[in-house]
mmCIF file of C-alpha atoms in Angstrom:
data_model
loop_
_atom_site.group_PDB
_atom_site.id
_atom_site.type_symbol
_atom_site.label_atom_id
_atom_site.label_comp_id
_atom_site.label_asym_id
_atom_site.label_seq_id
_atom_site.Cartn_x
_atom_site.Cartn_y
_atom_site.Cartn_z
ATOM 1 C CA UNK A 1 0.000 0.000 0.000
ATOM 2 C CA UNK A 2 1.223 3.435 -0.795
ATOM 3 C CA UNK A 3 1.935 5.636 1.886
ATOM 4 C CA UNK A 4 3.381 7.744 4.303
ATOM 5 C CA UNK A 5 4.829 6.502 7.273
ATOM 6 C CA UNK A 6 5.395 8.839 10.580
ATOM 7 C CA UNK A 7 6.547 8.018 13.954
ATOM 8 C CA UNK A 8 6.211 8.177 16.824
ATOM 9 C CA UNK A 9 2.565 9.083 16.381
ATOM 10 C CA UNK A 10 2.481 10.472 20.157
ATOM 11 C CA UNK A 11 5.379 11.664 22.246
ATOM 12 C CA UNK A 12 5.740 13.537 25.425
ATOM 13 C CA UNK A 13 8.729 14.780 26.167
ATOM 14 C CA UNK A 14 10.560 17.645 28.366
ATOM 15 C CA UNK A 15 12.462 20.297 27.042
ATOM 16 C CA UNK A 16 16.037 19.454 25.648
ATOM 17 C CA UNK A 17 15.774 16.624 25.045
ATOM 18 C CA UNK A 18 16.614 15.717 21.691
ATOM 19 C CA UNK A 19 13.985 13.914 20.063
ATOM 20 C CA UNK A 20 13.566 12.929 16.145
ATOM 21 C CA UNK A 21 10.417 11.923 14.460
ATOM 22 C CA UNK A 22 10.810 9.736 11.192
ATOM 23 C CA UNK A 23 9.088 9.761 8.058
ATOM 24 C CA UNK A 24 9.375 7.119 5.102
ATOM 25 C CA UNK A 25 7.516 6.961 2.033
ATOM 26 C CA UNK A 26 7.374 3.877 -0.552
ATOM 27 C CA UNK A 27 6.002 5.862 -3.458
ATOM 28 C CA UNK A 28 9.635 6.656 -4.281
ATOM 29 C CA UNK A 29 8.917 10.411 -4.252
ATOM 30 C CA UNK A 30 11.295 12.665 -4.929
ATOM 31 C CA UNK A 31 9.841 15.696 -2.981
ATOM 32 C CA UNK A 32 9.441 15.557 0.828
ATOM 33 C CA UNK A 33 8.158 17.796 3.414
ATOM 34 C CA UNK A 34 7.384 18.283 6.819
ATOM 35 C CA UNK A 35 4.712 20.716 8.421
ATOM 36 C CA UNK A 36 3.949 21.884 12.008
ATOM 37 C CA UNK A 37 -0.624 22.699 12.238
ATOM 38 C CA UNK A 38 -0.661 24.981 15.296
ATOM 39 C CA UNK A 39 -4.917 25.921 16.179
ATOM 40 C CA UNK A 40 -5.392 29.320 14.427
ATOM 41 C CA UNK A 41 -2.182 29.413 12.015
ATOM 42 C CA UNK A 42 -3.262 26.421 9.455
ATOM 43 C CA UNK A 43 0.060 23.940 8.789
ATOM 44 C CA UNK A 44 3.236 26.181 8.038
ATOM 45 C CA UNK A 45 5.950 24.430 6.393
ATOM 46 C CA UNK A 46 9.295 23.643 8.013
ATOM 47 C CA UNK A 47 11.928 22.257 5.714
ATOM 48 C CA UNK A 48 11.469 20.874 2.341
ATOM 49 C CA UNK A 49 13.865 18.292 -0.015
ATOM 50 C CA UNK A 50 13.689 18.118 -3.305
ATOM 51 C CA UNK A 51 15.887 14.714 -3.619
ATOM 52 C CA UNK A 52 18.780 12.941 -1.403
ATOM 53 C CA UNK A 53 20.759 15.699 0.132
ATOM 54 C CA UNK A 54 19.005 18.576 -1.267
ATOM 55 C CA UNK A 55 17.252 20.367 1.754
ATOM 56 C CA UNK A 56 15.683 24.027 2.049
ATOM 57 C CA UNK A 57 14.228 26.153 4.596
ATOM 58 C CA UNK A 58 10.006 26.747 4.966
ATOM 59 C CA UNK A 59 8.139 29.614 6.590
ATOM 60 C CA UNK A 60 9.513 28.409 10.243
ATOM 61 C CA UNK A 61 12.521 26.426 10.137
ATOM 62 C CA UNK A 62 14.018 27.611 13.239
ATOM 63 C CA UNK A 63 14.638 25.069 15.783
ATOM 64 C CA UNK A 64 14.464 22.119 13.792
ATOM 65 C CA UNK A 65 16.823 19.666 11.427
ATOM 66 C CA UNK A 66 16.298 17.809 8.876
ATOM 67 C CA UNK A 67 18.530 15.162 6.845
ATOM 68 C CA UNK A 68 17.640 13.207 3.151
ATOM 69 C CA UNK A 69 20.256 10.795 3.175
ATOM 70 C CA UNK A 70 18.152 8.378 1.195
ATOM 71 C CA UNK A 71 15.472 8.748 -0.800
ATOM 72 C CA UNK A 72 12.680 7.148 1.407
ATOM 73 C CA UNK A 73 13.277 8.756 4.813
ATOM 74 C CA UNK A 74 12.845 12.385 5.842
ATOM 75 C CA UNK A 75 13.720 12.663 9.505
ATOM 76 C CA UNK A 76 12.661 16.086 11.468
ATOM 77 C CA UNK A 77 15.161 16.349 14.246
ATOM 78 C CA UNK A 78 14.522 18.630 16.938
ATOM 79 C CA UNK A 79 18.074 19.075 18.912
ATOM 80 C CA UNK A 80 16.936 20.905 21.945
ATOM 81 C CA UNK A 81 12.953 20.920 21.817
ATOM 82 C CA UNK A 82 10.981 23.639 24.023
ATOM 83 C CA UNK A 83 7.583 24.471 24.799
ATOM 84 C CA UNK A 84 6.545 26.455 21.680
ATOM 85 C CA UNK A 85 7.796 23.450 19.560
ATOM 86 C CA UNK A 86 3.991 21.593 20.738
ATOM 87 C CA UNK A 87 2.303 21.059 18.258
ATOM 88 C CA UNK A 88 0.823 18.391 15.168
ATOM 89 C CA UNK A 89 3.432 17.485 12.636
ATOM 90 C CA UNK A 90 3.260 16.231 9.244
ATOM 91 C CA UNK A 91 5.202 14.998 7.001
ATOM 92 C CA UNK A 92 4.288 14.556 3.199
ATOM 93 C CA UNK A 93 5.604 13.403 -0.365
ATOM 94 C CA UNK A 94 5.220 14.277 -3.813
ATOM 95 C CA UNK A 95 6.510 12.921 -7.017
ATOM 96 C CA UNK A 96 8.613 14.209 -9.154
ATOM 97 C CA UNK A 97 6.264 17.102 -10.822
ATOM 98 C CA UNK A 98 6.664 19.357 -8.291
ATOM 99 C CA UNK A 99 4.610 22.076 -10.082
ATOM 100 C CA UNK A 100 1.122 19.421 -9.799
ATOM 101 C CA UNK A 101 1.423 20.050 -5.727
ATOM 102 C CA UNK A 102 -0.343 16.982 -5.347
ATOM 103 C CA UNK A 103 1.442 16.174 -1.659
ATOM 104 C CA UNK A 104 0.671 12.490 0.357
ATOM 105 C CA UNK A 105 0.319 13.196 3.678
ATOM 106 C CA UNK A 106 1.491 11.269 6.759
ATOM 107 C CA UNK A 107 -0.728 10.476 9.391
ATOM 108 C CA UNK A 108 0.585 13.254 12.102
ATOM 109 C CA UNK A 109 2.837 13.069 14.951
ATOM 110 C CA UNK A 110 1.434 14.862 18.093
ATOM 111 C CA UNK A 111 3.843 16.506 20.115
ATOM 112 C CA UNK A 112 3.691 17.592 23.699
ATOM 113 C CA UNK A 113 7.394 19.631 24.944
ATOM 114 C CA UNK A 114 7.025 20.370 29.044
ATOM 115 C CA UNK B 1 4.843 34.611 -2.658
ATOM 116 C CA UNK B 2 2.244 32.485 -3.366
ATOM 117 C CA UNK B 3 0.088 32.737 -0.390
ATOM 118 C CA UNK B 4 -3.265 32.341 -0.306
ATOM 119 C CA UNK B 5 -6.265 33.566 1.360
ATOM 120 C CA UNK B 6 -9.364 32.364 2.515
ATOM 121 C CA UNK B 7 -12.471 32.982 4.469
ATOM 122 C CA UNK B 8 -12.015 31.193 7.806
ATOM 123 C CA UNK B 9 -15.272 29.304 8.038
ATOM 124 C CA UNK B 10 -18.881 28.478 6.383
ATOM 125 C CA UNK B 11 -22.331 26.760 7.024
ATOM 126 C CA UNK B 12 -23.825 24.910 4.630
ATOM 127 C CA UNK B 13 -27.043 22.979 5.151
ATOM 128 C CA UNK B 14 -27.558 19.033 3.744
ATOM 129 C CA UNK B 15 -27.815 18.802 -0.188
ATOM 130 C CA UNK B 16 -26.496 22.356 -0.553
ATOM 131 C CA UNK B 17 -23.775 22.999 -3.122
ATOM 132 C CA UNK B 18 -20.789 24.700 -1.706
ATOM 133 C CA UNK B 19 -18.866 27.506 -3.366
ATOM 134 C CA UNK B 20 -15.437 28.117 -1.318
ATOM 135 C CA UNK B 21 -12.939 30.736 -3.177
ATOM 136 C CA UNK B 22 -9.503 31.470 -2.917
ATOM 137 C CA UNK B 23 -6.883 34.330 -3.557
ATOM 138 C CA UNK B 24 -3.781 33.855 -4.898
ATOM 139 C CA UNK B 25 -2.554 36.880 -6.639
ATOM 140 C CA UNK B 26 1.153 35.799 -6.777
ATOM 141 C CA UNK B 27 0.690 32.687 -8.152
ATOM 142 C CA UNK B 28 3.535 31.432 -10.732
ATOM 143 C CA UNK B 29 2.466 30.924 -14.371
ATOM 144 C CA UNK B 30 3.523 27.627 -14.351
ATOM 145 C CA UNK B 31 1.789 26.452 -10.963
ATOM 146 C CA UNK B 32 -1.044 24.812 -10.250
ATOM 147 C CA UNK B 33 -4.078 25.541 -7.772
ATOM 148 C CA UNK B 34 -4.693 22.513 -5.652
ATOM 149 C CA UNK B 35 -7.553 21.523 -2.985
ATOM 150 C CA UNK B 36 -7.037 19.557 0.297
ATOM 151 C CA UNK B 37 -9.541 18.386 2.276
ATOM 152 C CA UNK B 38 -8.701 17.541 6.401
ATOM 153 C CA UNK B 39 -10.629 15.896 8.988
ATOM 154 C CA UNK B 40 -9.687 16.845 12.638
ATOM 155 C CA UNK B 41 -6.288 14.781 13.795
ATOM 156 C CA UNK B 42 -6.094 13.621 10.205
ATOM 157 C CA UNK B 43 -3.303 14.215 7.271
ATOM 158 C CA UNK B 44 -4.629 16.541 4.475
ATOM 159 C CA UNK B 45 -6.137 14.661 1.768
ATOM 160 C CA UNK B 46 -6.063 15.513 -2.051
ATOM 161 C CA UNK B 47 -9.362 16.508 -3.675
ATOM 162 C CA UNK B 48 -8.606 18.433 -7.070
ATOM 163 C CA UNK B 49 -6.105 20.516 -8.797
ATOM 164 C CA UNK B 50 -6.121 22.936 -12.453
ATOM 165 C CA UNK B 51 -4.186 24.902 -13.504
ATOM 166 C CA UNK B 52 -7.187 27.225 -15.634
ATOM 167 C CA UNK B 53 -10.779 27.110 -16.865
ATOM 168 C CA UNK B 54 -12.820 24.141 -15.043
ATOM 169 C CA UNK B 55 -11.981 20.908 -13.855
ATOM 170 C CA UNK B 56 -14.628 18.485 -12.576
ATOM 171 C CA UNK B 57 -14.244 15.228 -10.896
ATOM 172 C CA UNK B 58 -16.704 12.181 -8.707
ATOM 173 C CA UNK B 59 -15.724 14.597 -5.902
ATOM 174 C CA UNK B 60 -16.183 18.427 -6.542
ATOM 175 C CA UNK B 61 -15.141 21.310 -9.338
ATOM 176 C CA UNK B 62 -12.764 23.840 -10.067
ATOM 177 C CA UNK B 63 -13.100 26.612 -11.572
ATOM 178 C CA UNK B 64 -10.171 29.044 -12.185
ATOM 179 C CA UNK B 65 -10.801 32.403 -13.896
ATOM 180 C CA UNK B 66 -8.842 33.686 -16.962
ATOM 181 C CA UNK B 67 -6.278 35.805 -14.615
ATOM 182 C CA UNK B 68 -5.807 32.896 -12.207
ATOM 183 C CA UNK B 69 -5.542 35.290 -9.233
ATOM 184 C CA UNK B 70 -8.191 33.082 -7.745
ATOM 185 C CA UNK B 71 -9.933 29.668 -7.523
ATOM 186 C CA UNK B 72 -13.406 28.280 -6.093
ATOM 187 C CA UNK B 73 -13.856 24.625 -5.255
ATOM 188 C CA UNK B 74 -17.716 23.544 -5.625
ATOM 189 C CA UNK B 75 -19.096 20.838 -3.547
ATOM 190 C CA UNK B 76 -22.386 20.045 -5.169
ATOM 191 C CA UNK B 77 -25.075 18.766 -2.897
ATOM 192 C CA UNK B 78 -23.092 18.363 0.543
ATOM 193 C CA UNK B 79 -23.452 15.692 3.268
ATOM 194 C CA UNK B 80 -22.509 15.903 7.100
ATOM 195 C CA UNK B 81 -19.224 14.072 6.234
ATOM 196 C CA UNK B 82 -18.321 16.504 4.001
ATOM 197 C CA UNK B 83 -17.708 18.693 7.617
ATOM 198 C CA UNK B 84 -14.002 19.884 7.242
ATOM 199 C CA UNK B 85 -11.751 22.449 6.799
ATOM 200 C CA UNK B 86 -10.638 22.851 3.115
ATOM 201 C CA UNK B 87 -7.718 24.078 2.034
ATOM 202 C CA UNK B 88 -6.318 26.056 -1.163
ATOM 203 C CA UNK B 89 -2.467 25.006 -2.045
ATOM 204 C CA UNK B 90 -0.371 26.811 -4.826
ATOM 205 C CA UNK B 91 3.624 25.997 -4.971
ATOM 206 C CA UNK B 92 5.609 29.451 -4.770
ATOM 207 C CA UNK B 93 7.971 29.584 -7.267
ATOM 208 C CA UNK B 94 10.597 28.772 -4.714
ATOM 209 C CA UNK B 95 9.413 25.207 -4.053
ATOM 210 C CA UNK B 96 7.537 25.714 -1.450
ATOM 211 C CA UNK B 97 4.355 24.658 -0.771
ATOM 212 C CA UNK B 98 2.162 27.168 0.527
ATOM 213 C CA UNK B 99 -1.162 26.226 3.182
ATOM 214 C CA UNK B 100 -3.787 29.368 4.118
ATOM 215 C CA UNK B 101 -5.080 28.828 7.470
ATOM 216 C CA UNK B 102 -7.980 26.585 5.879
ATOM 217 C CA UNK B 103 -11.355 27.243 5.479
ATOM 218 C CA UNK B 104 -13.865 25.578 8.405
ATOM 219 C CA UNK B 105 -16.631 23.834 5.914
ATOM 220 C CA UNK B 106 -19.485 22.632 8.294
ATOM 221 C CA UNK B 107 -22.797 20.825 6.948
ATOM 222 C CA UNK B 108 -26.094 21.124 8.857
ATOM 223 C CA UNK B 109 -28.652 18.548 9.159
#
């Protein structure tokens, strides 16, 4: 079955802690994206790749990491998390057309930073 | 930048069509004007994308005016499951994809 893979799909966790939520996709998508869906702001993207090691900034990039060492997995890494980093992540795919913006979504990670 | 805009919610009764619009007046001549649909702790979900005139499909229609500065998704003769928020996605011509804050879609018995 085609799809998006996230995990963990629930985490609570304290702040500083380094944590890292994985993504994998089996539609061999070239195009892979995470985004943070915060009540009242809609989802606002994080980082973007557009193949293995090609990775750019979104709209809020700060505090986060990413990595595209293979062409499947799209790992967010947050290195020192903190309170304002709560929130409903999701990663997504897309195949090589970027310009179609037809994305496959993940099923969310919920994140909870005391 | 691409962004988009939306109104923030609607109310729609049972069997009602559905008329939500979007602006995007920075949209790239080359992109195209996608729909999402998302249920509440759910991933966005692809309902239709154009890039001009009208596109129908078993699920809604789009229709994009000559300019493209703006789209409206029709949702003929809605149901209570069709209670979501809708969203309007064009890519900015940096790669990225951009998300309005949505647009609160709920049906009415």
């Amino acid at each position: 079955e085609a799809q998006v893979t996230q995990n963990p799909r629930y985490l609570i966790t304290v702040t500083g802690k380094k944590l890292t939520v994985t993504c994998s996709q089996n539609m061999n998508h070239e195009y892979m994206s995470w985004y943070r869906q915060d009540p009242g702001l809609g989802l606002r993207q994080i980082y973007y790749s557009m193949n293995v090691e090609v990775t750019d900034k979104g709209d809020v990039p700060e505090g986060y990491k990413v990595s595209r060492k293979e062409k499947r997995n799209f790992p967010l890494i947050l290195e020192s998390p903190s309170p304002n980093q709560t929130s409903l992540y999701f990663c997504a795919s897309s195949p090589g057309q970027i310009n179609t913006g037809e994305l496959f979504f993940g099923e969310g990670s919920r994140l909870t930073v005391l | 930048l691409a962004k988009t805009t939306q109104p923030i919610s609607m109310d729609s009764y049972e069997g009602q069509e559905v008329n939500i619009t979007c602006s995007h007046n920075n949209i790239a001549t080359n992109d195209y004007i996608t729909w999402y649909q998302q249920f509440p702790s759910q991933g966005p979900r692809f309902i239709i994308q154009g890039y001009k005139t009208k596109v129908t499909n078993e699920v809604a229609s789009l229709f994009i005016p000559a300019d493209r500065k703006s789209s409206t998704l029709s949702l003929p003769r809605v149901s209570l499951s069709d209670t979501a928020v809708y969203y309007c996605l064009v890519r900015s011509p940096g790669n990225q994809f951009y998300f309005g804050t949505g647009t609160s879609l709920t049906v009415i018995p």
